PDB file of C-alpha atoms in Angstrom:
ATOM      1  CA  UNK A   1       0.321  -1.817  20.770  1.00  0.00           C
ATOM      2  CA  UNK A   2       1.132   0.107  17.597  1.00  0.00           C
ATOM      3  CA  UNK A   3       3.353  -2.142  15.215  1.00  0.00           C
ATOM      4  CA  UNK A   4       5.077   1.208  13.960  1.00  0.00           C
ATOM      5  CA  UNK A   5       4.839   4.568  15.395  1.00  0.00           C
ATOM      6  CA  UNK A   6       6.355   7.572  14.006  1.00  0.00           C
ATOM      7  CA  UNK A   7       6.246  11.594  15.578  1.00  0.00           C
ATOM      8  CA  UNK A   8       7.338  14.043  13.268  1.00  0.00           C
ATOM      9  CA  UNK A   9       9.544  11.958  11.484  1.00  0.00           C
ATOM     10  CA  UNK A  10      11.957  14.651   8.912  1.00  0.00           C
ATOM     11  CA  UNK A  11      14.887  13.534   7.288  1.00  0.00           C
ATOM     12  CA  UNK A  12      17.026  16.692   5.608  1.00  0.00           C
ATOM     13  CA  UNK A  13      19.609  15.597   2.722  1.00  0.00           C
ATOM     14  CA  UNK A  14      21.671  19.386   2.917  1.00  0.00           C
ATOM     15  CA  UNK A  15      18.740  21.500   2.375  1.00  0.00           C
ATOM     16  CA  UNK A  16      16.927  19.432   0.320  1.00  0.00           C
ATOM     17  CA  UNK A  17      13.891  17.923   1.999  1.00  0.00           C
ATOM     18  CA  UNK A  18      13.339  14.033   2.523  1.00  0.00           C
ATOM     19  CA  UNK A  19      10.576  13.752   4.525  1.00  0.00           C
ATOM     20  CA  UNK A  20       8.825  16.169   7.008  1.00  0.00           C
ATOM     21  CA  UNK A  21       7.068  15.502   9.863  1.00  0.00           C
ATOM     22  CA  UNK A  22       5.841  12.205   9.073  1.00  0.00           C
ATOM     23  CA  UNK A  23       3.748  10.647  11.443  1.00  0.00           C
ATOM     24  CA  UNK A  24       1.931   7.113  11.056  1.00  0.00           C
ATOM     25  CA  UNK A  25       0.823   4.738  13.648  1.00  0.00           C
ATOM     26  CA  UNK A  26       0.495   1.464  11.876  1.00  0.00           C
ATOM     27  CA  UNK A  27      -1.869  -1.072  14.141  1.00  0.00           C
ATOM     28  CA  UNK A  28      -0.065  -4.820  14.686  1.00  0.00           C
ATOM     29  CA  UNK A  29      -2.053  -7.300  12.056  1.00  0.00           C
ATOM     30  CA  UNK A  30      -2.966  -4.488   9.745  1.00  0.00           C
ATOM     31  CA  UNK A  31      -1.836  -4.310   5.843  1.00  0.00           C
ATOM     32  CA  UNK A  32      -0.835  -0.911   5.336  1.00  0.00           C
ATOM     33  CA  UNK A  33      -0.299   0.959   1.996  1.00  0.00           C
ATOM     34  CA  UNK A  34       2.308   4.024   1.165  1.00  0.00           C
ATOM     35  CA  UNK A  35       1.053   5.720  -1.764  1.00  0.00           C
ATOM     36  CA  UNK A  36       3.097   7.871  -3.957  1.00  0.00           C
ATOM     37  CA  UNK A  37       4.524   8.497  -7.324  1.00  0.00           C
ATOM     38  CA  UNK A  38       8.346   7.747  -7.334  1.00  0.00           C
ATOM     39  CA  UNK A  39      10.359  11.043  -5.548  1.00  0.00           C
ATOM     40  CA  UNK A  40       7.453  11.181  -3.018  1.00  0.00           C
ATOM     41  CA  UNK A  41       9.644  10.287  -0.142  1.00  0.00           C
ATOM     42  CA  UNK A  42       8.266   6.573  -0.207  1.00  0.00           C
ATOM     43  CA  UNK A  43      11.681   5.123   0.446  1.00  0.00           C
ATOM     44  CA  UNK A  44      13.216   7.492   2.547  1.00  0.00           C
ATOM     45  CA  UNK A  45      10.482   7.071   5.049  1.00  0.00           C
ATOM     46  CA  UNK A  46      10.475   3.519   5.335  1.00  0.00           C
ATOM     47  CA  UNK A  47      14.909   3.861   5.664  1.00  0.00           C
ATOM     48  CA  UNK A  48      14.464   6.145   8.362  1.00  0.00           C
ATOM     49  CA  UNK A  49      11.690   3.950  10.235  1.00  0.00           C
ATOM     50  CA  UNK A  50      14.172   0.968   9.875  1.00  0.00           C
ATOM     51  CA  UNK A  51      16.813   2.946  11.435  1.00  0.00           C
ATOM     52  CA  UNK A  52      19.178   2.746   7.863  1.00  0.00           C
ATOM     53  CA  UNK A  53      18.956   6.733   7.774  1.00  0.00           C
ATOM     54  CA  UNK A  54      19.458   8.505  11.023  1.00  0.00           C
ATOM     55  CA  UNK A  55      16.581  11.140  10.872  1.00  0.00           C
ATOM     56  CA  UNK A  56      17.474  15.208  11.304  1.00  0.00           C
ATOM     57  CA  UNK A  57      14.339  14.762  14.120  1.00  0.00           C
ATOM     58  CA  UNK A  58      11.440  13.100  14.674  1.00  0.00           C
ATOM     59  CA  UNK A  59      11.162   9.380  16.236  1.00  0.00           C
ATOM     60  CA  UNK A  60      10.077   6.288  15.552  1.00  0.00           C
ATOM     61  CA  UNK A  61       9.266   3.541  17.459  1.00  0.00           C
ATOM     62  CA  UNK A  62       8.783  -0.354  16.086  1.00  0.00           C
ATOM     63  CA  UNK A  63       6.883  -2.549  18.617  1.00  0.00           C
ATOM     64  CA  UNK A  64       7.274   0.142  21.154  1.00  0.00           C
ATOM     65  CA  UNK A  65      10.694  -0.202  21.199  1.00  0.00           C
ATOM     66  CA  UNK A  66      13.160   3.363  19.922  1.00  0.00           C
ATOM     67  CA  UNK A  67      14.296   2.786  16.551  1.00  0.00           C
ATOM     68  CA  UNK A  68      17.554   4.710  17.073  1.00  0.00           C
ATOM     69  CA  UNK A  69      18.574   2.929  20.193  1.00  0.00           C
ATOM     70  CA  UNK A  70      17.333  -0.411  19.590  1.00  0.00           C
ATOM     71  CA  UNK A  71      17.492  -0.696  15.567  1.00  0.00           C
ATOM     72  CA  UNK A  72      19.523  -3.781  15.701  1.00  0.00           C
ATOM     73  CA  UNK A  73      17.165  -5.750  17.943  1.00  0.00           C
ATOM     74  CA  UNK A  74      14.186  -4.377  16.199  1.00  0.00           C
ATOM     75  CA  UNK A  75      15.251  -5.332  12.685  1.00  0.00           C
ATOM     76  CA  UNK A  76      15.256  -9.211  13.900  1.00  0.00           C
ATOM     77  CA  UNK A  77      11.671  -9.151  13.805  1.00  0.00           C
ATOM     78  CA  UNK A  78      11.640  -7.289  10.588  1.00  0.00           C
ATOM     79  CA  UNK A  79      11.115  -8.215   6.985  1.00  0.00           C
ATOM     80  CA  UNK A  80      12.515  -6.275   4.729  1.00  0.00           C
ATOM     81  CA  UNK A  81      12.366  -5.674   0.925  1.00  0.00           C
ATOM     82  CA  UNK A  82      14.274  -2.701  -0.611  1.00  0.00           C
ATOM     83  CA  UNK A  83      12.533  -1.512  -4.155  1.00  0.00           C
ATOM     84  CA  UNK A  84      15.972  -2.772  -5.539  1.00  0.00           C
ATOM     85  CA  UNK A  85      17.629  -6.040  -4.345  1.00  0.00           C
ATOM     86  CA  UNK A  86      21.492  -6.500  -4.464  1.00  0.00           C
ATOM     87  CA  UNK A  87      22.954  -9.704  -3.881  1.00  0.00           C
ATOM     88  CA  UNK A  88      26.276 -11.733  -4.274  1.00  0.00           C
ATOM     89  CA  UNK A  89      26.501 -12.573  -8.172  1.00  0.00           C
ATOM     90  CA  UNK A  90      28.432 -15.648  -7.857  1.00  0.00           C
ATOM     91  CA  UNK A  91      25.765 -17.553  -5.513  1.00  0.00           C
ATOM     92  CA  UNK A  92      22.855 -19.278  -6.461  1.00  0.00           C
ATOM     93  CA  UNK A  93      19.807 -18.255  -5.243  1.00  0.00           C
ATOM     94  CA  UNK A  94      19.587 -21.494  -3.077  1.00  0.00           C
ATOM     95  CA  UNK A  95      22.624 -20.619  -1.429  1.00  0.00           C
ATOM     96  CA  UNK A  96      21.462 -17.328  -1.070  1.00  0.00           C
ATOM     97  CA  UNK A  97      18.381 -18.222   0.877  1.00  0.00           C
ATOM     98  CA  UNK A  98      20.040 -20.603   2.967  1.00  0.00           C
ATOM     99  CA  UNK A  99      22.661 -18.870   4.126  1.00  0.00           C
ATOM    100  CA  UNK A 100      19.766 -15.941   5.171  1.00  0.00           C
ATOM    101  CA  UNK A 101      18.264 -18.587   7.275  1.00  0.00           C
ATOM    102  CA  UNK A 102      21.210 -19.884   8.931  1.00  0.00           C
ATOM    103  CA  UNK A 103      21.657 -15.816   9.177  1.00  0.00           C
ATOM    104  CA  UNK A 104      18.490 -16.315  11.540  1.00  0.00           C
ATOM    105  CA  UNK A 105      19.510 -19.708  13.460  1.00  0.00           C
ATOM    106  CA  UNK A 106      17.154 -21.771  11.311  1.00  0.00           C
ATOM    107  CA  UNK A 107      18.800 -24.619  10.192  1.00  0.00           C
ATOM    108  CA  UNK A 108      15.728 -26.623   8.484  1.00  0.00           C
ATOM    109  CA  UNK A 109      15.146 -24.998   5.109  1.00  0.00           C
ATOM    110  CA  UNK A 110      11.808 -26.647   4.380  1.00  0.00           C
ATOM    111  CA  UNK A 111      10.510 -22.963   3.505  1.00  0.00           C
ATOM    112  CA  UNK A 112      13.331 -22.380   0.949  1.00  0.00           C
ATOM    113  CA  UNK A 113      11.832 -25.251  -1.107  1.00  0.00           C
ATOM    114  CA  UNK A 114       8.400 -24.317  -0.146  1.00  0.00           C
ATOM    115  CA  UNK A 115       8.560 -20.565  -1.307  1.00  0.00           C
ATOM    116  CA  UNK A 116      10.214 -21.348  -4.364  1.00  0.00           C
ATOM    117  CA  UNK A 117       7.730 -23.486  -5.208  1.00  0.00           C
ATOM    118  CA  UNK A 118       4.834 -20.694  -5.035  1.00  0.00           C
ATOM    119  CA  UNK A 119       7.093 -17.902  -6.542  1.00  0.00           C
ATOM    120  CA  UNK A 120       8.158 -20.598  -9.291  1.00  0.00           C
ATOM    121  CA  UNK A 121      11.529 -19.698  -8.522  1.00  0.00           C
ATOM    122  CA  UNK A 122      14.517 -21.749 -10.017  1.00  0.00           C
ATOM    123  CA  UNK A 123      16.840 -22.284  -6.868  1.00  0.00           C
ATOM    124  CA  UNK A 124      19.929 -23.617  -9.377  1.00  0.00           C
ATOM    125  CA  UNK A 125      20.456 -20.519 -10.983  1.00  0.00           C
ATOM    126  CA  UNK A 126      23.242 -18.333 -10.075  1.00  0.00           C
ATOM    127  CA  UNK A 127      21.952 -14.842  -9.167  1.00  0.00           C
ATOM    128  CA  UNK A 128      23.428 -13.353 -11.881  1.00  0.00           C
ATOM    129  CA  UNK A 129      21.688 -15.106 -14.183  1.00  0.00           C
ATOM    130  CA  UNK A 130      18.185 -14.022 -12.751  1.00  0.00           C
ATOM    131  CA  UNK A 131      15.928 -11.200 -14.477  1.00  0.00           C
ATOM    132  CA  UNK A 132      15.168  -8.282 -12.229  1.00  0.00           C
ATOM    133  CA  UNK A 133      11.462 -10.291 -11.710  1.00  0.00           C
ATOM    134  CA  UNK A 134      12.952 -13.127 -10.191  1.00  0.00           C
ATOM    135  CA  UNK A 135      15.348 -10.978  -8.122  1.00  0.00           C
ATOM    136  CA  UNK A 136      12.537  -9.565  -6.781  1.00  0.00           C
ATOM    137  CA  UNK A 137      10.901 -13.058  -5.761  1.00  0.00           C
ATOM    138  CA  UNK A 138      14.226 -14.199  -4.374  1.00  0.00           C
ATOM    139  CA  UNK A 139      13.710 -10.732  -2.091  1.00  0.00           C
ATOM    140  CA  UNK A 140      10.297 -11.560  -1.095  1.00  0.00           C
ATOM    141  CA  UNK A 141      11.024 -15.038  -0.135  1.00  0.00           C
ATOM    142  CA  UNK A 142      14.274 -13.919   1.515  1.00  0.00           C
ATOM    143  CA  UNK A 143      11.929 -10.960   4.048  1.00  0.00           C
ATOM    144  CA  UNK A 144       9.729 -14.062   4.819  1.00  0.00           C
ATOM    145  CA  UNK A 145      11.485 -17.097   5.862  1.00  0.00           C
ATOM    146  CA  UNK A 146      12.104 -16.068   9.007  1.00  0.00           C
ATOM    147  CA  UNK A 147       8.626 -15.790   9.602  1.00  0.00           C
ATOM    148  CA  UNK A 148       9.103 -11.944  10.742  1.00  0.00           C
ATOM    149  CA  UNK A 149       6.509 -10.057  13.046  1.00  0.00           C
ATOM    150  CA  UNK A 150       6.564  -7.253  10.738  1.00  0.00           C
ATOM    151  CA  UNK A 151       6.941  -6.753   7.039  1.00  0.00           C
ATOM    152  CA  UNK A 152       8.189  -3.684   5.552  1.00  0.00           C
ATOM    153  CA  UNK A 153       8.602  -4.033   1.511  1.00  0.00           C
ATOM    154  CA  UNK A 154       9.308  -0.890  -0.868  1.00  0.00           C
ATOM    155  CA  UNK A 155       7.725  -1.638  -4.229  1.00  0.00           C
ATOM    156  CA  UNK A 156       7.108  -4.952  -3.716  1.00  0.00           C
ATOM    157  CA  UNK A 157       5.466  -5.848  -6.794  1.00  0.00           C
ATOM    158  CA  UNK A 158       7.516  -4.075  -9.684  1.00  0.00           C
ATOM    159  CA  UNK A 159       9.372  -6.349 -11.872  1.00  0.00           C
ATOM    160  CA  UNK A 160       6.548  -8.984 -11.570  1.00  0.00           C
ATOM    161  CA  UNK A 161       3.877 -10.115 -13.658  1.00  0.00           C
ATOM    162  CA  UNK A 162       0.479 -10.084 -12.951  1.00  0.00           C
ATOM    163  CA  UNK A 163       0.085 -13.713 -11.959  1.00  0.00           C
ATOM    164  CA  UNK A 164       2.766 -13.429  -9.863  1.00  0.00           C
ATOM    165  CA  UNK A 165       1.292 -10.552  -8.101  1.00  0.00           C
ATOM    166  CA  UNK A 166      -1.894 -12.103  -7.220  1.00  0.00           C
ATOM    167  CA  UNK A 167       0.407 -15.104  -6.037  1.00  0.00           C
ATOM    168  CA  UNK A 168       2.304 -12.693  -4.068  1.00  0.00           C
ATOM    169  CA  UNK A 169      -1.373 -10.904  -2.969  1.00  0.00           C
ATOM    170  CA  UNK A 170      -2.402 -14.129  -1.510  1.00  0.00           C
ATOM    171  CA  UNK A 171       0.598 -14.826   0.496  1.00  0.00           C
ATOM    172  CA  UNK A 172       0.297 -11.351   2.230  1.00  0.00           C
ATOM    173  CA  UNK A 173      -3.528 -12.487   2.992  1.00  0.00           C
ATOM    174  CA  UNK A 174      -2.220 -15.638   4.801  1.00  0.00           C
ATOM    175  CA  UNK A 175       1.366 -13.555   6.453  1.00  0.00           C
ATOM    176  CA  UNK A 176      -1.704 -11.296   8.041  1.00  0.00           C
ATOM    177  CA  UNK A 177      -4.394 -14.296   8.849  1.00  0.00           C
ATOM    178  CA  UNK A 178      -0.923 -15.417  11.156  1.00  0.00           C
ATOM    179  CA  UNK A 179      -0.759 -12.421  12.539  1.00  0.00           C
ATOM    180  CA  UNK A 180       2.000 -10.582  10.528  1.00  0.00           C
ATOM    181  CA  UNK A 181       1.887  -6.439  10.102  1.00  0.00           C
ATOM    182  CA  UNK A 182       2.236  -5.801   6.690  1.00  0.00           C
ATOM    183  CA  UNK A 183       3.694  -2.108   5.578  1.00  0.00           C
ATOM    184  CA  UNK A 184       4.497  -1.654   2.034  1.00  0.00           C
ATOM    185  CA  UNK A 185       4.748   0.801  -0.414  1.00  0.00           C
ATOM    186  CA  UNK A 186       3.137   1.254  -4.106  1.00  0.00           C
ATOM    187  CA  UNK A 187       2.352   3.470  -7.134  1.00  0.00           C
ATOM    188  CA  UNK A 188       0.417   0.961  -8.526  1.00  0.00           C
ATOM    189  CA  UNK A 189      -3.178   2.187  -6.579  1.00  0.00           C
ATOM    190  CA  UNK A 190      -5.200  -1.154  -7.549  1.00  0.00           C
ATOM    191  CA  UNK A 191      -3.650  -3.121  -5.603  1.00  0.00           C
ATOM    192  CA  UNK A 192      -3.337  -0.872  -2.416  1.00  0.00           C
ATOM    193  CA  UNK A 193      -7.279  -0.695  -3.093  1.00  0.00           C
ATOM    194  CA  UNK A 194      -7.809  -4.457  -3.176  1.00  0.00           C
ATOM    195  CA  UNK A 195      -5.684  -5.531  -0.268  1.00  0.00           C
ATOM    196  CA  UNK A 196      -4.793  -3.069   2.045  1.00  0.00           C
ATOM    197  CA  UNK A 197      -6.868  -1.881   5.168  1.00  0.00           C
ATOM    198  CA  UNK A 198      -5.607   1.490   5.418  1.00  0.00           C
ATOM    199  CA  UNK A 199      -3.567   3.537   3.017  1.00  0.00           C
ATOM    200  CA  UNK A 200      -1.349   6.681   3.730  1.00  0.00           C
ATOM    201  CA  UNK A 201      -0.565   9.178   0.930  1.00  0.00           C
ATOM    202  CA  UNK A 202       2.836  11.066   0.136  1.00  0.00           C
ATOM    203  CA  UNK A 203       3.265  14.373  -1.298  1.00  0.00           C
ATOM    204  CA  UNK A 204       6.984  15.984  -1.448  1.00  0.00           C
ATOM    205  CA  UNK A 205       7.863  14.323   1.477  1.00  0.00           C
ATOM    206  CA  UNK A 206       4.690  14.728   3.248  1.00  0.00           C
ATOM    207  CA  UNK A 207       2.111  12.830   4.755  1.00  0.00           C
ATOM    208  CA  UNK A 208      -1.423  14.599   2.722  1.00  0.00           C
ATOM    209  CA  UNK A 209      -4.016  11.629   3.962  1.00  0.00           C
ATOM    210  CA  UNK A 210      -4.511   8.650   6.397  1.00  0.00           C
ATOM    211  CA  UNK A 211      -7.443   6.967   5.333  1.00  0.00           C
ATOM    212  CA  UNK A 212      -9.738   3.725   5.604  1.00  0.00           C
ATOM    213  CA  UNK A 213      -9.777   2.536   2.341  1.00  0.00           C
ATOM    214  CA  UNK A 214     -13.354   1.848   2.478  1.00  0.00           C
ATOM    215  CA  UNK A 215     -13.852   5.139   4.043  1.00  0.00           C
ATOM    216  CA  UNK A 216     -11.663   6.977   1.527  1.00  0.00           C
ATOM    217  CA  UNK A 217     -13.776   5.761  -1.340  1.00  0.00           C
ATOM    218  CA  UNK A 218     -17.010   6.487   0.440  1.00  0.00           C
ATOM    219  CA  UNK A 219     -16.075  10.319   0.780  1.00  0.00           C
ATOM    220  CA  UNK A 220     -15.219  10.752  -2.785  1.00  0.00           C
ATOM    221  CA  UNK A 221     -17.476  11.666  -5.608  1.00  0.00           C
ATOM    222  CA  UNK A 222     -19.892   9.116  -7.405  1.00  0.00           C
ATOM    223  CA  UNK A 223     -21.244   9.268 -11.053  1.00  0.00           C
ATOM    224  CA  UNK A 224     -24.960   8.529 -11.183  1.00  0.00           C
ATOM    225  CA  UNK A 225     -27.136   8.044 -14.016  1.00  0.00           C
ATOM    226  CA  UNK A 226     -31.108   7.836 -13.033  1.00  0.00           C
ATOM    227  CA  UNK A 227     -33.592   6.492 -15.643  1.00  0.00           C
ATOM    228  CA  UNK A 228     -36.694   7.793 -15.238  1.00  0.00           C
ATOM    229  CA  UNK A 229     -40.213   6.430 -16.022  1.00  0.00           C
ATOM    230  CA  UNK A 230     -41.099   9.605 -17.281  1.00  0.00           C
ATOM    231  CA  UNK A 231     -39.013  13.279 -16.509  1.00  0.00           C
ATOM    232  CA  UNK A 232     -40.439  14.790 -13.841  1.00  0.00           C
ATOM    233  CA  UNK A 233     -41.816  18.990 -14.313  1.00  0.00           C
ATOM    234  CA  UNK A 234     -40.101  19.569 -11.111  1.00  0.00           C
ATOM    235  CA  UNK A 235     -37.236  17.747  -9.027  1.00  0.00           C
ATOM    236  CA  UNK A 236     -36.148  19.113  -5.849  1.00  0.00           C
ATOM    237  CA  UNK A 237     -32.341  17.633  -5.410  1.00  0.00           C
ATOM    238  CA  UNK A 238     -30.442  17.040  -2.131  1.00  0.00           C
ATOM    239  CA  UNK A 239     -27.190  18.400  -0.729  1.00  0.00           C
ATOM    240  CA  UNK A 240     -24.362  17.136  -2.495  1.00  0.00           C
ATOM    241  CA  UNK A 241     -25.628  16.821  -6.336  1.00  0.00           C
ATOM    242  CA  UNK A 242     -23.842  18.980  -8.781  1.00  0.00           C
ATOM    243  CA  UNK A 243     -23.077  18.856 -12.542  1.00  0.00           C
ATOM    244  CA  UNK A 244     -26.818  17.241 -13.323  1.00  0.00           C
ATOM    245  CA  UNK A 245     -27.344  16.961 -17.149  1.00  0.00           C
ATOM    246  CA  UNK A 246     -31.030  15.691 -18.796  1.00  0.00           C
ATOM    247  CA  UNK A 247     -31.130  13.572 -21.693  1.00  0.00           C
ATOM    248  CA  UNK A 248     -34.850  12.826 -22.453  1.00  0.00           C
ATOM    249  CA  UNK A 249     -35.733  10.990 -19.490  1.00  0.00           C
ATOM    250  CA  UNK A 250     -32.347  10.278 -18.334  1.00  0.00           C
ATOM    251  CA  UNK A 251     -30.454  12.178 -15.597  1.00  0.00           C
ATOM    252  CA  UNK A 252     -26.493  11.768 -14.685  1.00  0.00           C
ATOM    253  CA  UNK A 253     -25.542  13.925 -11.873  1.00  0.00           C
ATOM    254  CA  UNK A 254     -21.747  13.535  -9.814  1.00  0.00           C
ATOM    255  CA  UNK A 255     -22.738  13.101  -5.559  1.00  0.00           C
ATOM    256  CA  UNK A 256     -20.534  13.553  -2.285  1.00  0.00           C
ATOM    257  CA  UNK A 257     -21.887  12.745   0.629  1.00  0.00           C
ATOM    258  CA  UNK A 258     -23.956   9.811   2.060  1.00  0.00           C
ATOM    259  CA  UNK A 259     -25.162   6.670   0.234  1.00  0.00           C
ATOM    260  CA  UNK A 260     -27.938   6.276   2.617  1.00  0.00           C
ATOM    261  CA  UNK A 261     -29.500   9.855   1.936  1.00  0.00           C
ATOM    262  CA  UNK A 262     -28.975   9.183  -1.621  1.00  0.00           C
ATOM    263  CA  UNK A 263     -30.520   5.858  -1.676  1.00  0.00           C
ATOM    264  CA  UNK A 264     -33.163   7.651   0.841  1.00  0.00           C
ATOM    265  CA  UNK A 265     -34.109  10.345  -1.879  1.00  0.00           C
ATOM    266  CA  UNK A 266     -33.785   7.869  -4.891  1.00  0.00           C
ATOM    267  CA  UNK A 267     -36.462   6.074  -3.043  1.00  0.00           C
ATOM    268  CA  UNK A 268     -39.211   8.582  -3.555  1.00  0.00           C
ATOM    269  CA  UNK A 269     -38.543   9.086  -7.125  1.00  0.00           C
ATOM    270  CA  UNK A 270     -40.480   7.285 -10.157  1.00  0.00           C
ATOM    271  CA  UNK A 271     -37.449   5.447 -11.683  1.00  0.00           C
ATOM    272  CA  UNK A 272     -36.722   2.459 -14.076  1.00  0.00           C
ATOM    273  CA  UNK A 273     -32.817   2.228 -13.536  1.00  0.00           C
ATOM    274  CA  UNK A 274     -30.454   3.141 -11.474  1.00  0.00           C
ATOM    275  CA  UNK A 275     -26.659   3.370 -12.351  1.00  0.00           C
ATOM    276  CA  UNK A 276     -23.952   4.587  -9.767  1.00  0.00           C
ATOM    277  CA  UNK A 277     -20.559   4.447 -10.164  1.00  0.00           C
ATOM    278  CA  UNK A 278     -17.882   4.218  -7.483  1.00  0.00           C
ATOM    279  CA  UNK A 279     -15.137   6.134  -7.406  1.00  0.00           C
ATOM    280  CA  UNK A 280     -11.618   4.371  -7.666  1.00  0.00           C
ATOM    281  CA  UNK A 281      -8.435   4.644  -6.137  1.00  0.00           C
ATOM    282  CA  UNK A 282      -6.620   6.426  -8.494  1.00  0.00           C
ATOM    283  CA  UNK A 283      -9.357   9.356  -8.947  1.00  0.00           C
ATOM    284  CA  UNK A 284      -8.303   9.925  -5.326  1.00  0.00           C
ATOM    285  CA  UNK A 285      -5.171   9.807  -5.622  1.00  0.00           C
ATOM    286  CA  UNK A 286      -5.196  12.403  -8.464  1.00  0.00           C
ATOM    287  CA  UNK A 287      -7.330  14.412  -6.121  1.00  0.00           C
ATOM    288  CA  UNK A 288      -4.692  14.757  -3.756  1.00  0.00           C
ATOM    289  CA  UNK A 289      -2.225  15.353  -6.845  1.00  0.00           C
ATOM    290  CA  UNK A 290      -4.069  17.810  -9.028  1.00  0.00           C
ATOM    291  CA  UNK A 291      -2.244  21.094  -7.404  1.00  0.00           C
ATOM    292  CA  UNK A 292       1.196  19.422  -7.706  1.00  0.00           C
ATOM    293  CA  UNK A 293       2.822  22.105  -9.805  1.00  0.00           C
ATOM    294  CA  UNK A 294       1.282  24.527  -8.049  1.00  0.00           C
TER     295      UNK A 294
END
């Protein structure tokens, strides 16, 4: 069963467009990525999924179950972190966290101590007295104690340092090694590259690619530079070269297609070095991006 399901998910604000059409099936146990830059429709997609925004049509379905008749049931089993986090001032962040378990029937806040511990969170503090970083742990800590199914978090990561977001990288690892869906959004494409298994990206509200990862950087150009022993009088060059420059007896040359036929005609050649280059994330991503005025 599908964790999340969407069909032609659109959300209109007056005439102005939301999202159109969006549809994702998100597989239970997967760690999903939403790619766009901020406006996309990042956020109003993952509102309407949740049932928070009632959608001008479409559907969406969490754990099989109809978002718009079941939302409040559904969200029980549901993680959530908003991109910005709002909480009582006056509380501490202990009392915060508690009373979101006891929210949940769990009385035995173990985890609260636990979680603070790996987001070096200082429980005393009163909320207002946080930075917008720790905020943004106390949100994360707050979508996992109850040990959700399924977690949906918008921006995760913003507002913490890099240390913290491997910390926060390796907690996601371990939420999916129990089983937990993971859905979350990002404009920051390394880290949608290094942990997620599939990645969707959003243009103006639209869904432009639903992609492997792996596969998604195996379709995309690679820079090559070939070091010959000596350069050849003649080279005969397979589908999917283009742009090849010489320099003495050095050739760099941009490929799309298969590694293996590459590898299979590099093979034959009388080489010293080779040097290929994969592609990263965000290359793609501007890919999809170039003809955005347009």
């Amino acid at each position: 069963m599908a964790a999340i399901q969407s069909d032609n998910l659109t959300k209109y604000y007056g005439q102005e467009i939301g999202i159109k059409d969006v549809s994702l099936e998100i597989l239970s146990g997967e760690i999903f990525g939403f790619v766009g830059p901020n406006g996309a429709g990042k956020s109003t997609a993952i509102r309407t999924l949740l049932g928070l925004l009632i959608p001008t049509s479409g559907s969406a379905k969490i754990f099989g179950q109809d978002v718009a008749s079941l939302g409040h049931k559904i969200r029980m089993d549901i993680g959530y972190l908003p991109s910005e986090v709002n909480y009582y001032d006056e509380m501490s962040s202990r009392e915060l966290l508690e009373y979101h378990c006891r929210f949940y029937g769990i009385y035995d806040y173990a985890d609260v101590d636990r979680l603070a511990d790996i987001f070096e969170l200082d429980l005393d503090k009163e909320i207002t007295d946080l930075s917008f970083g720790n905020r943004k742990k106390c949100g994360i800590i707050q979508a996992l104690l109850h040990k959700p199914k399924l977690l949906i978090m918008d921006e995760p990561t913003s507002g913490l340092d890099p240390l913290m977001q491997n910390v926060f990288y390796d907690v996601l690892r371990k939420e999916r090694e129990n089983g937990t869906t993971i859905f979350f959004s990002s404009h920051i494409l390394s880290e949608v590259q290094n942990i997620c298994d599939r990645a969707a990206i959003i243009k103006h509200g639209e869904i432009n690619a639903i992609e492997n990862i792996q596969s998604l950087l195996q379709k995309q150009m690679k820079k090559g530079v070939l070091v010959f022993n000596q350069k050849p009088s003649r080279l005969e060059f397979p589908n999917g070269i283009q742009k090849q420059k010489w320099y003495d007896n050095r050739l760099s040359f941009e490929y799309v297609g298969s590694v293996d036929k590459l590898i299979q005609w590099m093979s034959q050649l009388d080489l010293l070095d080779v040097i290929l280059e994969e592609p990263e994330l965000e290359s793609i991503f501007m890919n999809y991006y170039e003809n955005d005025h347009e």
